mmCIF file of C-alpha atoms in Angstrom:
data_model
loop_
_atom_site.group_PDB
_atom_site.id
_atom_site.type_symbol
_atom_site.label_atom_id
_atom_site.label_comp_id
_atom_site.label_asym_id
_atom_site.label_seq_id
_atom_site.Cartn_x
_atom_site.Cartn_y
_atom_site.Cartn_z
ATOM 1 C CA MET E 26 -0.236 0.092 0.173
ATOM 2 C CA ILE E 27 1.379 3.214 -0.874
ATOM 3 C CA SER E 28 1.759 5.574 2.434
ATOM 4 C CA SER E 29 3.072 8.808 0.500
ATOM 5 C CA PHE E 30 2.874 10.592 -2.758
ATOM 6 C CA GLU E 31 6.297 10.559 -2.460
ATOM 7 C CA GLU E 32 5.894 7.105 -3.214
ATOM 8 C CA ARG E 33 3.022 7.280 -5.284
ATOM 9 C CA VAL E 34 5.084 9.376 -7.741
ATOM 10 C CA LEU E 35 7.807 6.770 -7.905
ATOM 11 C CA GLU E 36 5.774 3.846 -8.110
ATOM 12 C CA LEU E 37 3.940 5.514 -11.558
ATOM 13 C CA GLY E 38 7.614 6.104 -12.757
ATOM 14 C CA ILE E 39 7.534 9.846 -12.845
ATOM 15 C CA ASP E 40 10.653 11.301 -12.787
ATOM 16 C CA LEU E 41 10.463 14.657 -11.225
ATOM 17 C CA PRO E 42 13.036 17.492 -13.216
ATOM 18 C CA VAL E 43 14.953 19.796 -10.590
ATOM 19 C CA PRO E 44 13.018 23.158 -12.092
ATOM 20 C CA PRO E 45 14.441 25.886 -13.693
ATOM 21 C CA ALA E 46 14.956 29.494 -11.426
ATOM 22 C CA SER E 47 12.495 31.839 -13.089
ATOM 23 C CA VAL E 48 13.515 33.824 -16.071
ATOM 24 C CA ALA E 49 12.152 37.247 -15.404
ATOM 25 C CA ASN E 50 10.945 39.078 -12.572
ATOM 26 C CA TYR E 51 8.540 36.634 -11.545
ATOM 27 C CA MET E 52 8.292 33.887 -8.485
ATOM 28 C CA ALA E 53 8.165 30.492 -9.474
ATOM 29 C CA THR E 54 6.218 29.651 -6.745
ATOM 30 C CA TYR E 55 4.189 31.565 -3.668
ATOM 31 C CA ARG E 56 2.967 30.650 0.027
ATOM 32 C CA ALA E 57 0.342 32.203 1.172
ATOM 33 C CA GLY E 58 -1.357 30.875 4.447
ATOM 34 C CA THR E 59 -1.986 27.404 3.455
ATOM 35 C CA LEU E 60 -2.054 27.689 -0.513
ATOM 36 C CA LEU E 61 1.203 27.661 -2.809
ATOM 37 C CA ILE E 62 0.747 29.133 -6.136
ATOM 38 C CA VAL E 63 2.595 27.484 -8.973
ATOM 39 C CA SER E 64 3.339 29.725 -11.754
ATOM 40 C CA GLY E 65 2.982 28.635 -15.390
ATOM 41 C CA GLN E 66 4.530 25.770 -16.178
ATOM 42 C CA LEU E 67 5.839 24.857 -20.023
ATOM 43 C CA CYS E 68 6.039 21.556 -21.564
ATOM 44 C CA MET E 69 9.403 21.364 -20.960
ATOM 45 C CA ASP E 70 11.502 18.015 -20.868
ATOM 46 C CA SER E 71 13.518 17.613 -18.009
ATOM 47 C CA SER E 72 16.728 18.862 -20.394
ATOM 48 C CA ALA E 73 14.248 22.137 -20.595
ATOM 49 C CA ASN E 74 13.876 21.333 -24.423
ATOM 50 C CA LEU E 75 10.082 21.851 -25.165
ATOM 51 C CA VAL E 76 8.102 18.758 -26.038
ATOM 52 C CA ALA E 77 5.302 20.158 -28.139
ATOM 53 C CA ARG E 78 6.025 23.528 -30.340
ATOM 54 C CA GLY E 79 3.500 25.722 -31.717
ATOM 55 C CA ARG E 80 -0.609 25.878 -32.441
ATOM 56 C CA VAL E 81 -2.372 22.388 -31.820
ATOM 57 C CA GLU E 82 -3.679 20.778 -34.904
ATOM 58 C CA GLU E 83 -1.790 23.181 -37.045
ATOM 59 C CA ASP E 84 2.347 22.477 -35.911
ATOM 60 C CA ILE E 85 1.275 19.356 -33.392
ATOM 61 C CA THR E 86 -1.670 16.697 -32.763
ATOM 62 C CA ILE E 87 -4.079 16.518 -30.002
ATOM 63 C CA GLU E 88 -2.619 13.287 -28.252
ATOM 64 C CA GLU E 89 1.188 15.092 -28.725
ATOM 65 C CA ALA E 90 -1.116 18.548 -27.037
ATOM 66 C CA VAL E 91 -2.193 16.209 -24.376
ATOM 67 C CA ARG E 92 0.973 14.785 -23.458
ATOM 68 C CA ALA E 93 2.350 18.294 -23.361
ATOM 69 C CA ALA E 94 -0.303 18.840 -20.725
ATOM 70 C CA ARG E 95 1.038 16.213 -18.232
ATOM 71 C CA THR E 96 4.614 17.365 -18.635
ATOM 72 C CA CYS E 97 3.510 20.664 -17.754
ATOM 73 C CA GLY E 98 1.636 18.963 -14.690
ATOM 74 C CA ILE E 99 4.975 16.678 -13.749
ATOM 75 C CA ASN E 100 6.833 20.344 -14.069
ATOM 76 C CA VAL E 101 3.940 21.928 -11.876
ATOM 77 C CA LEU E 102 4.715 18.656 -9.137
ATOM 78 C CA ALA E 103 8.721 19.435 -9.245
ATOM 79 C CA GLN E 104 7.932 23.135 -8.622
ATOM 80 C CA VAL E 105 5.667 21.755 -5.254
ATOM 81 C CA ARG E 106 8.559 19.623 -4.291
ATOM 82 C CA SER E 107 11.500 22.221 -4.556
ATOM 83 C CA ALA E 108 9.153 24.572 -2.416
ATOM 84 C CA LEU E 109 8.253 22.578 -0.261
ATOM 85 C CA GLY E 110 10.453 19.612 0.183
ATOM 86 C CA SER E 111 8.314 16.713 -0.429
ATOM 87 C CA LEU E 112 4.623 16.396 -2.234
ATOM 88 C CA ASP E 113 3.667 14.887 1.213
ATOM 89 C CA GLN E 114 3.134 18.082 2.042
ATOM 90 C CA VAL E 115 0.027 18.748 -0.118
ATOM 91 C CA LYS E 116 -3.404 18.468 0.810
ATOM 92 C CA GLN E 117 -5.475 19.508 -1.942
ATOM 93 C CA ILE E 118 -4.986 19.831 -5.781
ATOM 94 C CA VAL E 119 -7.319 23.043 -5.441
ATOM 95 C CA ARG E 120 -7.101 24.670 -9.199
ATOM 96 C CA LEU E 121 -5.188 24.074 -12.322
ATOM 97 C CA GLY E 122 -5.510 26.762 -15.077
ATOM 98 C CA GLY E 123 -4.142 25.636 -18.133
ATOM 99 C CA PHE E 124 -3.600 27.492 -21.809
ATOM 100 C CA ILE E 125 -3.568 26.000 -25.076
ATOM 101 C CA ALA E 126 -2.065 27.794 -28.043
ATOM 102 C CA ALA E 127 -4.633 27.078 -31.121
ATOM 103 C CA SER E 128 -6.447 28.713 -33.918
ATOM 104 C CA PRO E 129 -9.277 30.666 -33.207
ATOM 105 C CA ASP E 130 -11.924 27.880 -34.256
ATOM 106 C CA PHE E 131 -10.129 25.287 -32.094
ATOM 107 C CA ARG E 132 -12.644 23.088 -29.635
ATOM 108 C CA GLU E 133 -10.813 20.388 -27.668
ATOM 109 C CA HIS E 134 -9.033 22.458 -25.163
ATOM 110 C CA ALA E 135 -10.541 20.224 -22.272
ATOM 111 C CA ARG E 136 -9.657 16.865 -23.895
ATOM 112 C CA ILE E 137 -6.137 18.468 -23.785
ATOM 113 C CA MET E 138 -5.703 19.934 -20.204
ATOM 114 C CA ASN E 139 -7.401 16.340 -19.027
ATOM 115 C CA GLY E 140 -3.466 15.336 -19.652
ATOM 116 C CA ALA E 141 -2.594 17.292 -16.297
ATOM 117 C CA SER E 142 -5.660 17.121 -14.679
ATOM 118 C CA ASN E 143 -5.362 12.808 -14.806
ATOM 119 C CA LEU E 144 -1.539 13.033 -13.605
ATOM 120 C CA MET E 145 -2.843 14.961 -10.490
ATOM 121 C CA VAL E 146 -5.530 12.545 -9.944
ATOM 122 C CA GLU E 147 -3.287 9.176 -10.846
ATOM 123 C CA VAL E 148 -0.521 10.984 -7.996
ATOM 124 C CA PHE E 149 -3.014 12.330 -5.495
ATOM 125 C CA ARG E 150 -5.762 10.045 -6.073
ATOM 126 C CA GLU E 151 -9.315 12.065 -4.512
ATOM 127 C CA GLN E 152 -6.911 14.863 -3.476
ATOM 128 C CA GLY E 153 -6.155 15.982 -6.794
ATOM 129 C CA ARG E 154 -9.348 16.467 -8.090
ATOM 130 C CA HIS E 155 -9.747 20.505 -8.669
ATOM 131 C CA THR E 156 -11.562 22.811 -10.160
ATOM 132 C CA ARG E 157 -10.172 24.514 -13.461
ATOM 133 C CA SER E 158 -10.160 26.868 -15.996
ATOM 134 C CA THR E 159 -8.700 26.441 -19.936
ATOM 135 C CA VAL E 160 -8.242 28.806 -22.337
ATOM 136 C CA GLY E 161 -7.228 28.778 -25.871
ATOM 137 C CA VAL E 162 -4.677 31.589 -26.671
ATOM 138 C CA ALA E 163 -2.918 32.556 -29.997
ATOM 139 C CA SER E 164 0.904 31.850 -28.612
ATOM 140 C CA LEU E 165 2.843 31.031 -25.185
ATOM 141 C CA PRO E 166 6.153 31.768 -24.328
ATOM 142 C CA LEU E 167 9.059 30.106 -26.460
ATOM 143 C CA GLN E 168 6.184 28.823 -28.788
ATOM 144 C CA ALA E 169 4.829 26.780 -25.867
ATOM 145 C CA SER E 170 2.201 24.943 -26.955
ATOM 146 C CA VAL E 171 0.604 24.444 -23.565
ATOM 147 C CA GLU E 172 1.395 26.039 -20.255
ATOM 148 C CA VAL E 173 -0.251 25.082 -16.486
ATOM 149 C CA GLU E 174 -0.490 26.888 -13.423
ATOM 150 C CA ALA E 175 -1.692 25.433 -10.169
ATOM 151 C CA ILE E 176 -3.060 26.224 -6.626
ATOM 152 C CA ILE E 177 -2.428 24.379 -4.004
ATOM 153 C CA GLU E 178 -3.694 23.780 -0.343
ATOM 154 C CA ILE E 179 -1.009 22.560 1.748
ATOM 155 C CA VAL E 180 -0.649 21.028 5.420
#
């Protein structure tokens, strides 16, 4: 039986990268009482390379975008671990916000964001269920296809 979220990540075979430092005048995370706010995380792998670049259905497939959203979620978790020392400090994933680079007529934003949402439920089970917003945008930093931010209740 899994006794911690840290053990759950290992069981799922998820490798949390060392999160990069902020590249501009902002903080990657901010603790406000029992909330941890995580700035938007791009779909970068552990070598800081984008796993998906450009607009969905123009430059990448929906399936690639779903995987990119999962990668963003992994980067959110890496920031949480960096800020708190352990994922075991998480009480509840409160909210995820997703940004999907797509054309104005694209309609599958929610399907893509499930890549990040499903990850949170895989890791935190019922405590990973959250509120969510998903927004289509014309572009994202570095031409990333997906960006995900989070608000997390901590102990």
